[in-house]
PDB file of C-alpha atoms in Angstrom:
ATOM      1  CA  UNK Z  22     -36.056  -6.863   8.684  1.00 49.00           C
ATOM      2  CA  UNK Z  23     -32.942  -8.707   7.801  1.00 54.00           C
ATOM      3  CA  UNK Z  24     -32.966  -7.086   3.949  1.00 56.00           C
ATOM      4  CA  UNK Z  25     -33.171  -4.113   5.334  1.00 48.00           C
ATOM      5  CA  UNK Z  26     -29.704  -4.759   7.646  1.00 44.00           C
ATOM      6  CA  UNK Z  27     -28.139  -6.148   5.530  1.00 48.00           C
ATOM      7  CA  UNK Z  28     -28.930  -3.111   2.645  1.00 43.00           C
ATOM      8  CA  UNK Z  29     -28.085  -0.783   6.064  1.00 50.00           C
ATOM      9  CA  UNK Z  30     -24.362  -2.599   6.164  1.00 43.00           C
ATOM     10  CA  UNK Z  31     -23.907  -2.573   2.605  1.00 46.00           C
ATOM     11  CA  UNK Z  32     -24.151   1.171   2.864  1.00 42.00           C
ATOM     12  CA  UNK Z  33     -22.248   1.825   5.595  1.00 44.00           C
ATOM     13  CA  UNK Z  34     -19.225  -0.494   3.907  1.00 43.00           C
ATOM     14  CA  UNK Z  35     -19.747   1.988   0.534  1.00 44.00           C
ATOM     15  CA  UNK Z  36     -19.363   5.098   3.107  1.00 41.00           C
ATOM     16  CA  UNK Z  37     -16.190   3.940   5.051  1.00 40.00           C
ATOM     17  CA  UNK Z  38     -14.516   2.740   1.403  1.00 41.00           C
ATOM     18  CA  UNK Z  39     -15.196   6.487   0.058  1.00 40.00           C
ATOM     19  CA  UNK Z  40     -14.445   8.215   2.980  1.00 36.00           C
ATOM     20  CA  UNK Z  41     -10.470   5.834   3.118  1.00 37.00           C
ATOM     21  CA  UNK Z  42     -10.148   8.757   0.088  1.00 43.00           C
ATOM     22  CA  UNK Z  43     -12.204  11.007  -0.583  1.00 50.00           C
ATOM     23  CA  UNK Z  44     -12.435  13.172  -3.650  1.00 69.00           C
ATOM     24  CA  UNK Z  45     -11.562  16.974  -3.170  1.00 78.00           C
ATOM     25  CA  UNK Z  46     -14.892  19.144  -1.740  1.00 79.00           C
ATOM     26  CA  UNK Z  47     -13.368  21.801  -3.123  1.00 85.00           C
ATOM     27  CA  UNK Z  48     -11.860  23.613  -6.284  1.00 88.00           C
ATOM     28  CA  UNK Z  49      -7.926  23.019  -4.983  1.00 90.00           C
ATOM     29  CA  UNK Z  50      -6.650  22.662  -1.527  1.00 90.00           C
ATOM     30  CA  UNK Z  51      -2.973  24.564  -2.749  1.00 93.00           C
ATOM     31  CA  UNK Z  52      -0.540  22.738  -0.206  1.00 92.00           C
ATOM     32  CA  UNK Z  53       0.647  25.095   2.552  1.00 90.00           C
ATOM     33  CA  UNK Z  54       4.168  23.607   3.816  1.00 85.00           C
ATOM     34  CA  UNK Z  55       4.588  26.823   6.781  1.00 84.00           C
ATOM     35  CA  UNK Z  56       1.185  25.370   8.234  1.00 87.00           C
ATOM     36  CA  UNK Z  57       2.495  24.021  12.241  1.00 85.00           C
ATOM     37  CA  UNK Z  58      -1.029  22.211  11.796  1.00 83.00           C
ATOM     38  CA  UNK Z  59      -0.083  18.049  11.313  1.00 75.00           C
ATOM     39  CA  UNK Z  60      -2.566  16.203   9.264  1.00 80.00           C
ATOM     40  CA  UNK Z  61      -2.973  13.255   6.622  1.00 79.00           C
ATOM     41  CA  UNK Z  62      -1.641  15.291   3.901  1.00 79.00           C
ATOM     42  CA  UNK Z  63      -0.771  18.948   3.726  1.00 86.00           C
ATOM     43  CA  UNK Z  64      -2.558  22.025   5.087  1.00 89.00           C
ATOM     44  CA  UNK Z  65      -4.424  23.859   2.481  1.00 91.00           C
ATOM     45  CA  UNK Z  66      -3.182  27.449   1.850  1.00 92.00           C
ATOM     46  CA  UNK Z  67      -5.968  30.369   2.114  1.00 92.00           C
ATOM     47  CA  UNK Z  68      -7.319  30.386  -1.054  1.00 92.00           C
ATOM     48  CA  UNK Z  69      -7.674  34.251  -1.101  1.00 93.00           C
ATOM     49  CA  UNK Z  70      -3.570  34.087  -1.500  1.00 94.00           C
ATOM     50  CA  UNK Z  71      -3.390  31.695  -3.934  1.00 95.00           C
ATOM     51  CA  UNK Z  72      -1.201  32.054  -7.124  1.00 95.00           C
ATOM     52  CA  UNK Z  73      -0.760  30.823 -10.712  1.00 97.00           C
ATOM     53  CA  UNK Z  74       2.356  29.705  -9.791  1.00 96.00           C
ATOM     54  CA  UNK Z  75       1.190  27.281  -6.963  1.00 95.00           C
ATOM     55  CA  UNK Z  76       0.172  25.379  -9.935  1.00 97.00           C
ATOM     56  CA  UNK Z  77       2.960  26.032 -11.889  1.00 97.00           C
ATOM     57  CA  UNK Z  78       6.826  23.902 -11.713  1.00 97.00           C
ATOM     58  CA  UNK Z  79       9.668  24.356 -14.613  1.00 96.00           C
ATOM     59  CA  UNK Z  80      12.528  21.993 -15.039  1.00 93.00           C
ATOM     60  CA  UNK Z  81      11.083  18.740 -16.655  1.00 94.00           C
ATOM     61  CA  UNK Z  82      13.172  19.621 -19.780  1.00 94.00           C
ATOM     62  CA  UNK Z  83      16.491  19.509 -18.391  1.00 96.00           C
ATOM     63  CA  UNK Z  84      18.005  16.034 -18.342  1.00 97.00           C
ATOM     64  CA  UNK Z  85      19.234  14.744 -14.656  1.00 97.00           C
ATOM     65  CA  UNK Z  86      22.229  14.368 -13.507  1.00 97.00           C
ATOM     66  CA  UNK Z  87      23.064  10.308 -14.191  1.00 98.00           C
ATOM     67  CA  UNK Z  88      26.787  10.465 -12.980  1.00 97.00           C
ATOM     68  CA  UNK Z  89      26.025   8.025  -9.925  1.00 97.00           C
ATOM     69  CA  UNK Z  90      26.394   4.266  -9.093  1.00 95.00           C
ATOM     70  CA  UNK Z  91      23.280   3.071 -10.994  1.00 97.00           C
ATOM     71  CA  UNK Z  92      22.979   5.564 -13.646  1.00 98.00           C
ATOM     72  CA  UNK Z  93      20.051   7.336 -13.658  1.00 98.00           C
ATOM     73  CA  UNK Z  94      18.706  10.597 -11.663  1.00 98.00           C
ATOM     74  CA  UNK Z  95      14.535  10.920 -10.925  1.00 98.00           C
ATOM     75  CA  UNK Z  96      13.037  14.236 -10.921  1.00 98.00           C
ATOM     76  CA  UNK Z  97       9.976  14.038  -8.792  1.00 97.00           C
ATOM     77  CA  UNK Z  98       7.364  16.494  -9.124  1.00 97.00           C
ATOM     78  CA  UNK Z  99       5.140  15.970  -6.113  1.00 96.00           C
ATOM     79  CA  UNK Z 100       3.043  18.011  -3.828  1.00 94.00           C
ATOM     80  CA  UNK Z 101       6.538  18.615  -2.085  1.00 94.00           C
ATOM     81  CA  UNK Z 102       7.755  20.572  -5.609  1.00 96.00           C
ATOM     82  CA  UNK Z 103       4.154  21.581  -7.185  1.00 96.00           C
ATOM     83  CA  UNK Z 104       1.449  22.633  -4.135  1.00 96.00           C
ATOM     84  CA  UNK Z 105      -1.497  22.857  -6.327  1.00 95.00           C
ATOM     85  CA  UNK Z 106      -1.186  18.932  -6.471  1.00 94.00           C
ATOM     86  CA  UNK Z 107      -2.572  18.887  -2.949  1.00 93.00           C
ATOM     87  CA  UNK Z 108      -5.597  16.616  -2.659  1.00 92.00           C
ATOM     88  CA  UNK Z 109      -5.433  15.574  -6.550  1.00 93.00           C
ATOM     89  CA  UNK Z 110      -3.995  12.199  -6.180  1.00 93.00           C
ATOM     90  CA  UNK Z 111      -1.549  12.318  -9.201  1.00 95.00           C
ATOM     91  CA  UNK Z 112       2.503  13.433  -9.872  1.00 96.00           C
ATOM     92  CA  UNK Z 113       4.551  12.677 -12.386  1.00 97.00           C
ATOM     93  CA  UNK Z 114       8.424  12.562 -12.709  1.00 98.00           C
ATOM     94  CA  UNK Z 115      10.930  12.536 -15.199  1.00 98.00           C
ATOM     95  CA  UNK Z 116      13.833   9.702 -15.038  1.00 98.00           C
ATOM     96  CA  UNK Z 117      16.917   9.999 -16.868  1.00 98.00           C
ATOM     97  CA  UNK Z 118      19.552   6.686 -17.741  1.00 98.00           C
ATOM     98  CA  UNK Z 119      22.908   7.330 -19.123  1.00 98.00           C
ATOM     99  CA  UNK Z 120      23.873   4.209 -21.421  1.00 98.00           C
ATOM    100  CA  UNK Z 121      23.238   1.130 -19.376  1.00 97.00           C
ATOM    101  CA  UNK Z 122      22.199   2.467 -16.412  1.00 98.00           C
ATOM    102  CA  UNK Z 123      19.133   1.615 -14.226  1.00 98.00           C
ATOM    103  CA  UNK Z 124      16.281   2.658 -12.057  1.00 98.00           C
ATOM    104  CA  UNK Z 125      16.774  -0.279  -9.445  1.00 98.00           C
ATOM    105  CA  UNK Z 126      14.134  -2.331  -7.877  1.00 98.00           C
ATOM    106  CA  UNK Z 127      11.942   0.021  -5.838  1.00 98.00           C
ATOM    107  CA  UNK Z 128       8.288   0.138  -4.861  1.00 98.00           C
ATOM    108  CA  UNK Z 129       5.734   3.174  -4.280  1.00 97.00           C
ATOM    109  CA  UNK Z 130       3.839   2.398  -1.131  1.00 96.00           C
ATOM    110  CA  UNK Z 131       0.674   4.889  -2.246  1.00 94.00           C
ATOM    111  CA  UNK Z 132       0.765   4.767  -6.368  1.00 95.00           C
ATOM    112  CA  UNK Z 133       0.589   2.896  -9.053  1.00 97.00           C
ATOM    113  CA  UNK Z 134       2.643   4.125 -12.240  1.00 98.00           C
ATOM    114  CA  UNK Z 135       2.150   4.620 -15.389  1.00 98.00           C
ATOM    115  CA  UNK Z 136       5.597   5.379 -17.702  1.00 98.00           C
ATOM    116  CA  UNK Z 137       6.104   6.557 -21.034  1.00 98.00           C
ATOM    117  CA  UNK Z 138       9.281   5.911 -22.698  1.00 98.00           C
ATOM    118  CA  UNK Z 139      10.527   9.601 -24.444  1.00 98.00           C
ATOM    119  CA  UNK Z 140      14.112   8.243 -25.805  1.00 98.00           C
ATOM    120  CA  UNK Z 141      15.689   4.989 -25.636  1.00 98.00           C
ATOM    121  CA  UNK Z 142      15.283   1.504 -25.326  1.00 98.00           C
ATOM    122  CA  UNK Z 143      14.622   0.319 -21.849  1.00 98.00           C
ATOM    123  CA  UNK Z 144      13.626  -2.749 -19.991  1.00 98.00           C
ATOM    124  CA  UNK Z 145      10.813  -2.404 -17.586  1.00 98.00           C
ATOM    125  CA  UNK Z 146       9.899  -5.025 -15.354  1.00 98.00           C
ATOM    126  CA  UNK Z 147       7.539  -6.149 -11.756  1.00 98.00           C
ATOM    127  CA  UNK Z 148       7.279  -8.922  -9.186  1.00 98.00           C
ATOM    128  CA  UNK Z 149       3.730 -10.277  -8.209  1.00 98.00           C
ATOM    129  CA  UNK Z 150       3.297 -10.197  -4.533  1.00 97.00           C
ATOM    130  CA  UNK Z 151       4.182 -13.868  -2.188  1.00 96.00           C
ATOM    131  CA  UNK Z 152       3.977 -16.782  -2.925  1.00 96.00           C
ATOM    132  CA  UNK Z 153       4.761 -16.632  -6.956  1.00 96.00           C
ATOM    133  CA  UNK Z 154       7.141 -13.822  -6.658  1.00 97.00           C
ATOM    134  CA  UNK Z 155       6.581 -14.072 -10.695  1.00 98.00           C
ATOM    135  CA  UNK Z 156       8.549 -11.660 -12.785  1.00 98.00           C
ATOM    136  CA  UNK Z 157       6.784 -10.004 -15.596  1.00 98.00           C
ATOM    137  CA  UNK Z 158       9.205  -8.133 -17.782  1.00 98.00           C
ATOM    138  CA  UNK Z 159       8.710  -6.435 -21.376  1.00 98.00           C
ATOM    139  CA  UNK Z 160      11.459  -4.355 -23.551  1.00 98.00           C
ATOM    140  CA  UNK Z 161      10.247  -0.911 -24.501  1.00 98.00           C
ATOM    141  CA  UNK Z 162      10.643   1.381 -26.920  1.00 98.00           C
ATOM    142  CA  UNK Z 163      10.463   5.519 -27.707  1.00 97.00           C
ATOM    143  CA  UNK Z 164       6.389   6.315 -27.444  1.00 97.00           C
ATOM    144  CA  UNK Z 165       5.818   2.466 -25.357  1.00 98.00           C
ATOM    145  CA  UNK Z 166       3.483   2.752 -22.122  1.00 98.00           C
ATOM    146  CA  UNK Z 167       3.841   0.157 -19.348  1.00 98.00           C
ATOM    147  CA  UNK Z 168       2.239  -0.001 -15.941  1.00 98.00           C
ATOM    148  CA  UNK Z 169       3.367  -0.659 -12.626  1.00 98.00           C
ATOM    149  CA  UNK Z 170       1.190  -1.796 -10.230  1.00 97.00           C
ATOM    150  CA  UNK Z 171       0.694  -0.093  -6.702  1.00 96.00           C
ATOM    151  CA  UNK Z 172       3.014  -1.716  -4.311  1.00 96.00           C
ATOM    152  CA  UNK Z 173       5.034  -4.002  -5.895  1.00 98.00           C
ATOM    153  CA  UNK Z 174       8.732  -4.252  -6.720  1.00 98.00           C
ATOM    154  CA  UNK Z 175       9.430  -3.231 -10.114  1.00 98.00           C
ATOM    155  CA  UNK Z 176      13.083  -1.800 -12.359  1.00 98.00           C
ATOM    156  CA  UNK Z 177      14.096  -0.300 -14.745  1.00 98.00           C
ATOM    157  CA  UNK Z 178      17.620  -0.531 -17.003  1.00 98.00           C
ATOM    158  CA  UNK Z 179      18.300   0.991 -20.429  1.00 98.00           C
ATOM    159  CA  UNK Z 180      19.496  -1.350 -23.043  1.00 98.00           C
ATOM    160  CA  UNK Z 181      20.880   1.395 -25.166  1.00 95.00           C
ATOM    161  CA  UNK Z 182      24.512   3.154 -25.892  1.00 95.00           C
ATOM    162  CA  UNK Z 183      23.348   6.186 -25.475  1.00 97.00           C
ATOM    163  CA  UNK Z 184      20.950   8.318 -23.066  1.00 97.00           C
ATOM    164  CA  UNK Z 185      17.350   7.360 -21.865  1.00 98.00           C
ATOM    165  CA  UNK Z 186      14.488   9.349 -20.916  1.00 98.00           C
ATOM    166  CA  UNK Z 187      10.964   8.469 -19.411  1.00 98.00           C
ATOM    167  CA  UNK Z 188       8.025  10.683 -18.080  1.00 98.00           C
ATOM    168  CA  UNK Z 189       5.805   8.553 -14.869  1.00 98.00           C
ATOM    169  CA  UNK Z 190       2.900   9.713 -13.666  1.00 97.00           C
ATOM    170  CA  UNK Z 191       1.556   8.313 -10.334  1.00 97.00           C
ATOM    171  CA  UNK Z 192      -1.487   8.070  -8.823  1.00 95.00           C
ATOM    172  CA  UNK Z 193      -0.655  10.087  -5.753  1.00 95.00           C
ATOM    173  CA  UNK Z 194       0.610  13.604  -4.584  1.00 94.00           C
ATOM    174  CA  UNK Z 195       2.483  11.597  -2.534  1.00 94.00           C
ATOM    175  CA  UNK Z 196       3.698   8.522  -4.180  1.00 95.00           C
ATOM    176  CA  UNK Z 197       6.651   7.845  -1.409  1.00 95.00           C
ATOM    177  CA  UNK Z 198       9.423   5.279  -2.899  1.00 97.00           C
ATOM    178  CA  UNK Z 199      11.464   2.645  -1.044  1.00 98.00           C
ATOM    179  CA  UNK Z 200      14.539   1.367  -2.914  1.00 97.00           C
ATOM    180  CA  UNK Z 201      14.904  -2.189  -2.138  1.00 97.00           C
ATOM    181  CA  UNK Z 202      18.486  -1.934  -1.942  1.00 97.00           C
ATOM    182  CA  UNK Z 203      18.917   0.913   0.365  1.00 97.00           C
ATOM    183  CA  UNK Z 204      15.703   0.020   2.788  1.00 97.00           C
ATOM    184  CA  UNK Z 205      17.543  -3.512   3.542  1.00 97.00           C
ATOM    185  CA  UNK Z 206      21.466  -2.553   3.605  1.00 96.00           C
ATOM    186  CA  UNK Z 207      21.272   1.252   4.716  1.00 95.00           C
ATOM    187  CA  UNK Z 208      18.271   0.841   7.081  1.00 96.00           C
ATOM    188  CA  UNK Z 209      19.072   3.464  10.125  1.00 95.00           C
ATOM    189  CA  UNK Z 210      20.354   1.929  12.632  1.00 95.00           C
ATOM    190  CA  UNK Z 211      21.283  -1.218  10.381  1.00 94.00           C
ATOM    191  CA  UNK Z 212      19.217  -4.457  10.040  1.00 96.00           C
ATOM    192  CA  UNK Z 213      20.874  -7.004  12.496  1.00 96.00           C
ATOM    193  CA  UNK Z 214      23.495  -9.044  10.257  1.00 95.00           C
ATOM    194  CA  UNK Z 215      22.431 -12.467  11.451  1.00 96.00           C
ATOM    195  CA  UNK Z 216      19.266 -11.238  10.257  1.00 97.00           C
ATOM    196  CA  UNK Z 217      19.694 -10.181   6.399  1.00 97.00           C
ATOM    197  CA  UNK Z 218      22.363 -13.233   5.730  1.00 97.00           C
ATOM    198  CA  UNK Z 219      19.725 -16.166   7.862  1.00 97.00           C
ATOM    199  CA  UNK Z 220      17.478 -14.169   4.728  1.00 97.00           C
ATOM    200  CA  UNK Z 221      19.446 -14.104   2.308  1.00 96.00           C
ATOM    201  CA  UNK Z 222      21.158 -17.605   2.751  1.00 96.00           C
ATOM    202  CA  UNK Z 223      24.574 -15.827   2.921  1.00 96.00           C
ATOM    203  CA  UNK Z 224      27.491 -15.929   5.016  1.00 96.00           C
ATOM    204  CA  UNK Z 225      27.420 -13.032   7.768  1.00 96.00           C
ATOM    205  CA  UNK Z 226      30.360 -11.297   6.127  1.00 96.00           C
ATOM    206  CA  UNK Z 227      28.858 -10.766   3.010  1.00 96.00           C
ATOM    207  CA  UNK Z 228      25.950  -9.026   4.176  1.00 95.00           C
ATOM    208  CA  UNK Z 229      29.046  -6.804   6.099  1.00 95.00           C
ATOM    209  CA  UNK Z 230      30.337  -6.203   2.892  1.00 96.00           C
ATOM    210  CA  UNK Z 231      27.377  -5.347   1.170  1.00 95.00           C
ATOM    211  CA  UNK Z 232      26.153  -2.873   3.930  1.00 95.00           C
ATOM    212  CA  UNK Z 233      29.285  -1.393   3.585  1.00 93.00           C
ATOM    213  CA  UNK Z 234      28.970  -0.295  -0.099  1.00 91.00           C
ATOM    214  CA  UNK Z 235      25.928   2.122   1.452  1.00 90.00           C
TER     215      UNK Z 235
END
């Protein structure tokens, strides 16, 4: 009697894990943003008035514009730019660095990511979760791969003189991205000052300063 419990929980653990994200029960679900309907995801669009070009986006070859503070410019394409992503779990994007610039410490909350490096020279690097906080970097070159783990903090900076490009793809339609930067010193309304410098071990002022830049 107990086998058979215990084989009865086991199964019932294997059906909540598949059911956290299930694979599509369907050929597409083509992502219908006019839907007033609020789910987990996006609304699937009749599929009787579905088009090629729900699958279809064009703009990957033209470079981003980099003329910003750090540099670069991300094209996403998500389920936001491309509806026929809907319920496939994967995007992509393409990120562009003018000479120097960077992709700064950021984290997707619902992908991991895989990068190719197009043109350039650019270092890539992640930092393991509490309590090592360890820093695992590696250079790359034109035609390198490198993975970033879901969740956790990781850069990017081109080492070159001239112009960068890399293509991600991510393991969700929905990736999200929080820039480390922004989420602590632009938070809306602002993170309590006493707060961020007890945090960072900084006087009050410079945190001030800091969220002032934003």
């Amino acid at each position: 009697m107990s086998r058979v419990l215990i084989f009865g929980l086991m199964l019932a653990t294997c059906s909540i894990a598949l059911a956290s994200d299930p694979s599509p029960l369907q050929d597409f679900c083509v992502a219908d943003p006019n839907s007033p309907v609020l789910v987990n995801g996006v609304v699937c669009k009749d599929a009787k008035l579905v088009q090629a070009d729900d699958f279809y986006f064009r703009g990957l070859h033209q470079m981003g514009n980099t003329s910003n503070d750090v540099g670069s410019n991300v094209t996403a394409v998500d389920v936001s730019e491309l509806p026929g992503l809907n319920t496939l779990g994967i995007s992509m994007a393409r990120i562009d660095f003018a000479p120097m610039g960077i992709n700064p410490p950021h984290t997707h909350p619902r992908a991991t990511e895989i990068l190719t490096i197009i043109e350039g020279r650019i270092l890539v690097g992640f930092v393991t979760s509490n309590p090592e906080n360890r820093l695992i970097t590696k250079v790359l070159e034109k035609g390198d791969v490198f993975v970033f783990p879901q969740g956790l903090i990781h850069f990017q900076k081109n080492l070159g003189h001239g112009y960068a490009i890399a293509i991600a793809g991510l393991s969700s339609q929905n990736p999200g991205v929080i820039t480390i930067a922004n989420a602590v010193f632009e938070s809306n309304p602002n993170i309590a000052g006493d707060i961020l410098a007890k945090a960072f071990q900084v006087d009050i002022n410079v945190v001030y300063q800091i969220q002032s830049k934003f």
